[in-house]
Amino acid sequence: MDSLHDFDEQADLVLDVEQVTELEKRAEQAGIPLASLMARAGAALADLVRSLAPFETEHTPRIVLLCGPGNNGGDGWVCARILAQEGYPVTVVATRSADDIKAQPARDAAIPAHKALLDAECTVLSADDERVPHVLAQADIAVDALLGTGFSGEAVTGTAGRLIALLNESPAIAVAADVPSGLSAQTGEAAFPCARANYTVTMLCAKTGIVRAAEACGRIVVAPLGVDARALMA
């Protein structure tokens, strides 16, 4: 996991959500566009999943990725594509079809990922598919890429809320992409429902809300994505 390291409160930079947005802008100005950051974020998620569940086992782990309509979901689509192309039995549960995603670069990541998943004979399900509860109940690892750092509020309703509840009922190891869905990356306040993560892969740097609510995040792992965040924010 060369692309990842455990969060160290003495050494790692911690930024609030507005500062992270500024960091992304500065990274783009330095020649690293958001599409590249998304590709690296998806690869970082795949690295962690791979470390938890090596392919060379008698029981090849069943991996479910819950992908929302935004760029957090885009990270999940990239991760799914990478793992599917490596032969993992992957299922994506999407709150919005790849063709219907509006956010960029999530849309440009999701469309080819969807094709790659089908080419690898993996499964892509709509979030309202009746098979979703069974798929999550049988999963070994579930990646939560539903809601990102832009989320705030007291409740997660509708499809996302239902998927979070199913995730929390699942026996799968839960890996959150950037922040557990339903947790404010700014304040650390948890909505209802809020995903319970065993691992949280926080992209670029740690966020204030994640540090404040570390108990909800499980093991916090930082994915710098090849960006020297401290230098860019100096």
Short mmCIF file of the C-alpha atoms (twelve columns), coordinates in Angstrom:
data_MODEL
# 
_entry.id   MODEL 
# 
loop_
_atom_site.group_PDB 
_atom_site.id 
_atom_site.type_symbol 
_atom_site.label_atom_id 
_atom_site.label_alt_id 
_atom_site.label_comp_id 
_atom_site.label_asym_id 
_atom_site.label_seq_id 
_atom_site.Cartn_x 
_atom_site.Cartn_y 
_atom_site.Cartn_z 
_atom_site.pdbx_PDB_model_num 
ATOM 1   C CA . MET A 1   0.000   0.000   0.000   1 
ATOM 2   C CA . ASP A 2   2.661   2.518   -1.013  1 
ATOM 3   C CA . SER A 3   -0.075  4.999   -1.921  1 
ATOM 4   C CA . LEU A 4   -1.561  4.896   1.587   1 
ATOM 5   C CA . HIS A 5   -0.519  5.467   5.170   1 
ATOM 6   C CA . ASP A 6   -2.237  5.467   8.537   1 
ATOM 7   C CA . PHE A 7   -3.277  8.897   9.750   1 
ATOM 8   C CA . ASP A 8   -0.727  10.457  12.086  1 
ATOM 9   C CA . GLU A 9   -2.091  13.467  13.948  1 
ATOM 10  C CA . GLN A 10  1.443   14.713  14.565  1 
ATOM 11  C CA . ALA A 11  2.563   14.553  10.936  1 
ATOM 12  C CA . ASP A 12  -0.478  14.740  8.682   1 
ATOM 13  C CA . LEU A 13  -2.123  17.916  7.478   1 
ATOM 14  C CA . VAL A 14  -5.738  18.379  8.573   1 
ATOM 15  C CA . LEU A 15  -7.915  20.752  6.526   1 
ATOM 16  C CA . ASP A 16  -11.528 21.825  6.617   1 
ATOM 17  C CA . VAL A 17  -13.778 21.318  3.601   1 
ATOM 18  C CA . GLU A 18  -13.272 24.802  2.165   1 
ATOM 19  C CA . GLN A 19  -9.513  24.385  2.402   1 
ATOM 20  C CA . VAL A 20  -9.700  21.011  0.651   1 
ATOM 21  C CA . THR A 21  -11.553 22.675  -2.231  1 
ATOM 22  C CA . GLU A 22  -8.764  25.231  -2.410  1 
ATOM 23  C CA . LEU A 23  -6.175  22.443  -2.341  1 
ATOM 24  C CA . GLU A 24  -7.860  20.771  -5.315  1 
ATOM 25  C CA . LYS A 25  -7.742  24.067  -7.207  1 
ATOM 26  C CA . ARG A 26  -4.061  24.497  -6.443  1 
ATOM 27  C CA . ALA A 27  -3.345  20.924  -7.508  1 
ATOM 28  C CA . GLU A 28  -5.077  21.624  -10.813 1 
ATOM 29  C CA . GLN A 29  -3.009  24.771  -11.258 1 
ATOM 30  C CA . ALA A 30  0.070   22.631  -10.596 1 
ATOM 31  C CA . GLY A 31  -0.895  20.318  -13.457 1 
ATOM 32  C CA . ILE A 32  -2.958  17.664  -11.672 1 
ATOM 33  C CA . PRO A 33  -6.567  17.941  -12.900 1 
ATOM 34  C CA . LEU A 34  -9.534  16.602  -10.977 1 
ATOM 35  C CA . ALA A 35  -9.811  13.674  -13.392 1 
ATOM 36  C CA . SER A 36  -6.292  12.578  -12.450 1 
ATOM 37  C CA . LEU A 37  -7.066  12.945  -8.749  1 
ATOM 38  C CA . MET A 38  -10.163 10.779  -9.230  1 
ATOM 39  C CA . ALA A 39  -8.163  8.110   -11.041 1 
ATOM 40  C CA . ARG A 40  -5.647  8.087   -8.206  1 
ATOM 41  C CA . ALA A 41  -8.381  8.055   -5.558  1 
ATOM 42  C CA . GLY A 42  -10.034 5.033   -7.137  1 
ATOM 43  C CA . ALA A 43  -6.671  3.287   -7.318  1 
ATOM 44  C CA . ALA A 44  -6.045  4.057   -3.640  1 
ATOM 45  C CA . LEU A 45  -9.373  2.491   -2.703  1 
ATOM 46  C CA . ALA A 46  -8.492  -0.555  -4.786  1 
ATOM 47  C CA . ASP A 47  -5.129  -0.773  -3.003  1 
ATOM 48  C CA . LEU A 48  -6.834  -0.928  0.375   1 
ATOM 49  C CA . VAL A 49  -9.432  -3.462  -0.752  1 
ATOM 50  C CA . ARG A 50  -6.672  -5.605  -2.227  1 
ATOM 51  C CA . SER A 51  -4.735  -5.491  1.051   1 
ATOM 52  C CA . LEU A 52  -7.813  -6.632  2.969   1 
ATOM 53  C CA . ALA A 53  -8.754  -9.347  0.521   1 
ATOM 54  C CA . PRO A 54  -5.948  -10.728 -1.638  1 
ATOM 55  C CA . PHE A 55  -7.189  -12.411 -4.803  1 
ATOM 56  C CA . GLU A 56  -5.079  -15.519 -4.240  1 
ATOM 57  C CA . THR A 57  -7.388  -17.196 -1.729  1 
ATOM 58  C CA . GLU A 58  -9.675  -20.205 -1.810  1 
ATOM 59  C CA . HIS A 59  -12.628 -17.870 -1.402  1 
ATOM 60  C CA . THR A 60  -12.335 -14.928 -3.759  1 
ATOM 61  C CA . PRO A 61  -13.924 -12.076 -1.819  1 
ATOM 62  C CA . ARG A 62  -17.204 -10.611 -2.978  1 
ATOM 63  C CA . ILE A 63  -16.903 -6.848  -3.256  1 
ATOM 64  C CA . VAL A 64  -19.827 -4.431  -3.430  1 
ATOM 65  C CA . LEU A 65  -19.381 -0.759  -4.242  1 
ATOM 66  C CA . LEU A 66  -22.146 1.708   -3.415  1 
ATOM 67  C CA . CYS A 67  -21.739 4.601   -5.835  1 
ATOM 68  C CA . GLY A 68  -23.548 7.902   -5.524  1 
ATOM 69  C CA . PRO A 69  -24.142 10.470  -8.274  1 
ATOM 70  C CA . GLY A 70  -21.251 12.803  -7.460  1 
ATOM 71  C CA . ASN A 71  -17.480 12.734  -7.598  1 
ATOM 72  C CA . ASN A 72  -17.310 10.558  -4.475  1 
ATOM 73  C CA . GLY A 73  -19.248 8.005   -6.489  1 
ATOM 74  C CA . GLY A 74  -16.769 8.519   -9.325  1 
ATOM 75  C CA . ASP A 75  -13.990 7.314   -7.027  1 
ATOM 76  C CA . GLY A 76  -16.057 4.189   -6.427  1 
ATOM 77  C CA . TRP A 77  -16.597 3.560   -10.136 1 
ATOM 78  C CA . VAL A 78  -12.841 3.798   -10.772 1 
ATOM 79  C CA . CYS A 79  -12.126 1.386   -7.929  1 
ATOM 80  C CA . ALA A 80  -14.730 -1.037  -9.266  1 
ATOM 81  C CA . ARG A 81  -13.220 -0.962  -12.757 1 
ATOM 82  C CA . ILE A 82  -9.725  -1.676  -11.457 1 
ATOM 83  C CA . LEU A 83  -10.823 -4.611  -9.304  1 
ATOM 84  C CA . ALA A 84  -13.074 -6.060  -12.000 1 
ATOM 85  C CA . GLN A 85  -10.249 -6.003  -14.525 1 
ATOM 86  C CA . GLU A 86  -8.120  -7.895  -11.999 1 
ATOM 87  C CA . GLY A 87  -10.725 -10.647 -11.797 1 
ATOM 88  C CA . TYR A 88  -12.502 -9.823  -8.555  1 
ATOM 89  C CA . PRO A 89  -16.239 -10.580 -8.473  1 
ATOM 90  C CA . VAL A 90  -17.467 -7.004  -8.221  1 
ATOM 91  C CA . THR A 91  -20.975 -5.637  -7.911  1 
ATOM 92  C CA . VAL A 92  -21.710 -1.938  -8.269  1 
ATOM 93  C CA . VAL A 93  -24.901 -0.610  -6.750  1 
ATOM 94  C CA . ALA A 94  -25.500 2.795   -8.321  1 
ATOM 95  C CA . THR A 95  -27.956 5.462   -7.233  1 
ATOM 96  C CA . ARG A 96  -27.758 6.869   -10.761 1 
ATOM 97  C CA . SER A 97  -26.788 5.116   -13.992 1 
ATOM 98  C CA . ALA A 98  -23.450 6.069   -15.482 1 
ATOM 99  C CA . ASP A 99  -25.125 7.784   -18.425 1 
ATOM 100 C CA . ASP A 100 -27.259 9.908   -16.096 1 
ATOM 101 C CA . ILE A 101 -24.437 11.227  -13.917 1 
ATOM 102 C CA . LYS A 102 -24.060 14.983  -14.296 1 
ATOM 103 C CA . ALA A 103 -21.018 15.697  -12.103 1 
ATOM 104 C CA . GLN A 104 -17.614 15.839  -13.722 1 
ATOM 105 C CA . PRO A 105 -15.210 14.128  -13.795 1 
ATOM 106 C CA . ALA A 106 -17.445 11.416  -12.272 1 
ATOM 107 C CA . ARG A 107 -19.431 10.968  -15.478 1 
ATOM 108 C CA . ASP A 108 -16.305 10.535  -17.604 1 
ATOM 109 C CA . ALA A 109 -15.023 7.943   -15.138 1 
ATOM 110 C CA . ALA A 110 -18.281 6.057   -14.703 1 
ATOM 111 C CA . ILE A 111 -19.182 5.474   -18.349 1 
ATOM 112 C CA . PRO A 112 -16.028 3.510   -19.290 1 
ATOM 113 C CA . ALA A 113 -16.049 1.818   -15.879 1 
ATOM 114 C CA . HIS A 114 -19.573 0.542   -16.530 1 
ATOM 115 C CA . LYS A 115 -18.472 -0.928  -19.853 1 
ATOM 116 C CA . ALA A 116 -15.386 -2.520  -18.273 1 
ATOM 117 C CA . LEU A 117 -17.511 -4.102  -15.555 1 
ATOM 118 C CA . LEU A 118 -19.855 -5.650  -18.091 1 
ATOM 119 C CA . ASP A 119 -16.895 -6.830  -20.182 1 
ATOM 120 C CA . ALA A 120 -15.516 -8.529  -17.050 1 
ATOM 121 C CA . GLU A 121 -18.930 -10.180 -16.466 1 
ATOM 122 C CA . CYS A 122 -19.428 -8.246  -13.243 1 
ATOM 123 C CA . THR A 123 -22.767 -6.891  -12.050 1 
ATOM 124 C CA . VAL A 124 -24.124 -3.362  -12.079 1 
ATOM 125 C CA . LEU A 125 -27.394 -2.873  -10.209 1 
ATOM 126 C CA . SER A 126 -29.692 0.073   -9.786  1 
ATOM 127 C CA . ALA A 127 -30.037 1.043   -6.144  1 
ATOM 128 C CA . ASP A 128 -33.725 0.091   -6.210  1 
ATOM 129 C CA . ASP A 129 -33.072 -3.409  -7.562  1 
ATOM 130 C CA . GLU A 130 -34.686 -6.037  -5.342  1 
ATOM 131 C CA . ARG A 131 -31.410 -7.984  -5.242  1 
ATOM 132 C CA . VAL A 132 -29.492 -5.238  -3.424  1 
ATOM 133 C CA . PRO A 133 -30.258 -6.355  0.164   1 
ATOM 134 C CA . HIS A 134 -29.111 -9.906  -0.623  1 
ATOM 135 C CA . VAL A 135 -25.969 -8.701  -2.387  1 
ATOM 136 C CA . LEU A 136 -24.962 -6.597  0.607   1 
ATOM 137 C CA . ALA A 137 -25.798 -9.389  3.037   1 
ATOM 138 C CA . GLN A 138 -23.439 -11.709 1.129   1 
ATOM 139 C CA . ALA A 139 -20.608 -9.198  0.620   1 
ATOM 140 C CA . ASP A 140 -17.165 -9.593  2.151   1 
ATOM 141 C CA . ILE A 141 -16.150 -5.971  1.533   1 
ATOM 142 C CA . ALA A 142 -18.423 -3.011  0.839   1 
ATOM 143 C CA . VAL A 143 -17.066 0.309   -0.394  1 
ATOM 144 C CA . ASP A 144 -19.162 3.303   0.611   1 
ATOM 145 C CA . ALA A 145 -18.881 5.928   -2.145  1 
ATOM 146 C CA . LEU A 146 -22.334 7.432   -1.728  1 
ATOM 147 C CA . LEU A 147 -21.868 10.872  -0.163  1 
ATOM 148 C CA . GLY A 148 -18.704 12.931  -0.061  1 
ATOM 149 C CA . THR A 149 -17.263 15.911  1.762   1 
ATOM 150 C CA . GLY A 150 -20.025 18.202  0.522   1 
ATOM 151 C CA . PHE A 151 -22.657 16.491  2.671   1 
ATOM 152 C CA . SER A 152 -24.175 18.249  5.662   1 
ATOM 153 C CA . GLY A 153 -27.480 17.848  7.432   1 
ATOM 154 C CA . GLU A 154 -29.305 15.942  10.144  1 
ATOM 155 C CA . ALA A 155 -30.790 13.171  8.012   1 
ATOM 156 C CA . VAL A 156 -30.001 11.138  4.917   1 
ATOM 157 C CA . THR A 157 -33.265 10.357  3.209   1 
ATOM 158 C CA . GLY A 158 -34.382 8.428   0.152   1 
ATOM 159 C CA . THR A 159 -32.189 5.962   -1.671  1 
ATOM 160 C CA . ALA A 160 -28.923 6.960   -0.009  1 
ATOM 161 C CA . GLY A 161 -30.420 6.597   3.451   1 
ATOM 162 C CA . ARG A 162 -31.796 3.157   2.616   1 
ATOM 163 C CA . LEU A 163 -28.426 1.988   1.279   1 
ATOM 164 C CA . ILE A 164 -26.609 3.265   4.366   1 
ATOM 165 C CA . ALA A 165 -29.015 1.314   6.571   1 
ATOM 166 C CA . LEU A 166 -28.422 -1.849  4.523   1 
ATOM 167 C CA . LEU A 167 -24.669 -1.294  4.682   1 
ATOM 168 C CA . ASN A 168 -24.794 -0.992  8.463   1 
ATOM 169 C CA . GLU A 169 -26.714 -4.277  8.644   1 
ATOM 170 C CA . SER A 170 -24.233 -6.064  6.374   1 
ATOM 171 C CA . PRO A 171 -21.467 -8.274  7.807   1 
ATOM 172 C CA . ALA A 172 -19.081 -6.861  5.192   1 
ATOM 173 C CA . ILE A 173 -15.957 -4.920  6.055   1 
ATOM 174 C CA . ALA A 174 -17.004 -1.336  5.293   1 
ATOM 175 C CA . VAL A 175 -14.515 0.927   3.516   1 
ATOM 176 C CA . ALA A 176 -15.520 4.589   3.246   1 
ATOM 177 C CA . ALA A 177 -14.290 6.636   0.307   1 
ATOM 178 C CA . ASP A 178 -13.046 9.940   1.746   1 
ATOM 179 C CA . VAL A 179 -15.675 10.136  4.522   1 
ATOM 180 C CA . PRO A 180 -18.389 7.791   5.811   1 
ATOM 181 C CA . SER A 181 -21.680 8.713   4.170   1 
ATOM 182 C CA . GLY A 182 -23.800 10.802  6.499   1 
ATOM 183 C CA . LEU A 183 -20.837 12.195  8.436   1 
ATOM 184 C CA . SER A 184 -19.990 15.868  8.042   1 
ATOM 185 C CA . ALA A 185 -16.368 16.135  6.904   1 
ATOM 186 C CA . GLN A 186 -16.448 19.674  8.280   1 
ATOM 187 C CA . THR A 187 -17.875 19.238  11.790  1 
ATOM 188 C CA . GLY A 188 -17.793 15.508  12.480  1 
ATOM 189 C CA . GLU A 189 -21.522 15.512  13.200  1 
ATOM 190 C CA . ALA A 190 -23.371 12.374  12.137  1 
ATOM 191 C CA . ALA A 191 -26.700 12.430  10.363  1 
ATOM 192 C CA . PHE A 192 -29.252 9.654   10.643  1 
ATOM 193 C CA . PRO A 193 -28.422 7.215   9.288   1 
ATOM 194 C CA . CYS A 194 -24.661 7.465   9.095   1 
ATOM 195 C CA . ALA A 195 -22.442 4.755   7.649   1 
ATOM 196 C CA . ARG A 196 -20.287 2.885   10.143  1 
ATOM 197 C CA . ALA A 197 -16.881 2.376   8.565   1 
ATOM 198 C CA . ASN A 198 -14.175 -0.102  9.466   1 
ATOM 199 C CA . TYR A 199 -11.746 1.860   7.292   1 
ATOM 200 C CA . THR A 200 -11.887 5.386   5.917   1 
ATOM 201 C CA . VAL A 201 -9.594  6.293   3.031   1 
ATOM 202 C CA . THR A 202 -9.378  10.081  3.183   1 
ATOM 203 C CA . MET A 203 -8.133  11.630  -0.041  1 
ATOM 204 C CA . LEU A 204 -5.299  14.193  -0.258  1 
ATOM 205 C CA . CYS A 205 -5.282  14.858  3.493   1 
ATOM 206 C CA . ALA A 206 -7.324  14.337  6.627   1 
ATOM 207 C CA . LYS A 207 -10.421 16.478  7.178   1 
ATOM 208 C CA . THR A 208 -11.435 18.177  10.415  1 
ATOM 209 C CA . GLY A 209 -14.690 16.260  10.754  1 
ATOM 210 C CA . ILE A 210 -13.008 12.908  10.273  1 
ATOM 211 C CA . VAL A 211 -10.482 13.651  12.999  1 
ATOM 212 C CA . ARG A 212 -13.218 14.874  15.351  1 
ATOM 213 C CA . ALA A 213 -15.323 11.748  14.755  1 
ATOM 214 C CA . ALA A 214 -12.560 9.186   14.448  1 
ATOM 215 C CA . GLU A 215 -14.626 6.549   16.260  1 
ATOM 216 C CA . ALA A 216 -17.131 6.591   13.382  1 
ATOM 217 C CA . CYS A 217 -14.419 6.234   10.762  1 
ATOM 218 C CA . GLY A 218 -12.635 3.098   11.886  1 
ATOM 219 C CA . ARG A 219 -9.004  2.990   10.850  1 
ATOM 220 C CA . ILE A 220 -8.243  6.270   9.093   1 
ATOM 221 C CA . VAL A 221 -5.934  5.892   6.112   1 
ATOM 222 C CA . VAL A 222 -4.588  8.859   4.170   1 
ATOM 223 C CA . ALA A 223 -4.212  8.679   0.387   1 
ATOM 224 C CA . PRO A 224 -2.051  11.674  -0.674  1 
ATOM 225 C CA . LEU A 225 -2.743  10.953  -4.373  1 
ATOM 226 C CA . GLY A 226 0.761   12.028  -5.311  1 
ATOM 227 C CA . VAL A 227 0.104   15.570  -4.066  1 
ATOM 228 C CA . ASP A 228 2.260   17.385  -1.518  1 
ATOM 229 C CA . ALA A 229 -0.677  19.029  0.213   1 
ATOM 230 C CA . ARG A 230 1.425   20.833  2.793   1 
ATOM 231 C CA . ALA A 231 3.605   22.443  0.149   1 
ATOM 232 C CA . LEU A 232 0.652   23.508  -1.993  1 
ATOM 233 C CA . MET A 233 -1.163  25.060  0.961   1 
ATOM 234 C CA . ALA A 234 1.906   26.865  2.301   1 
# 
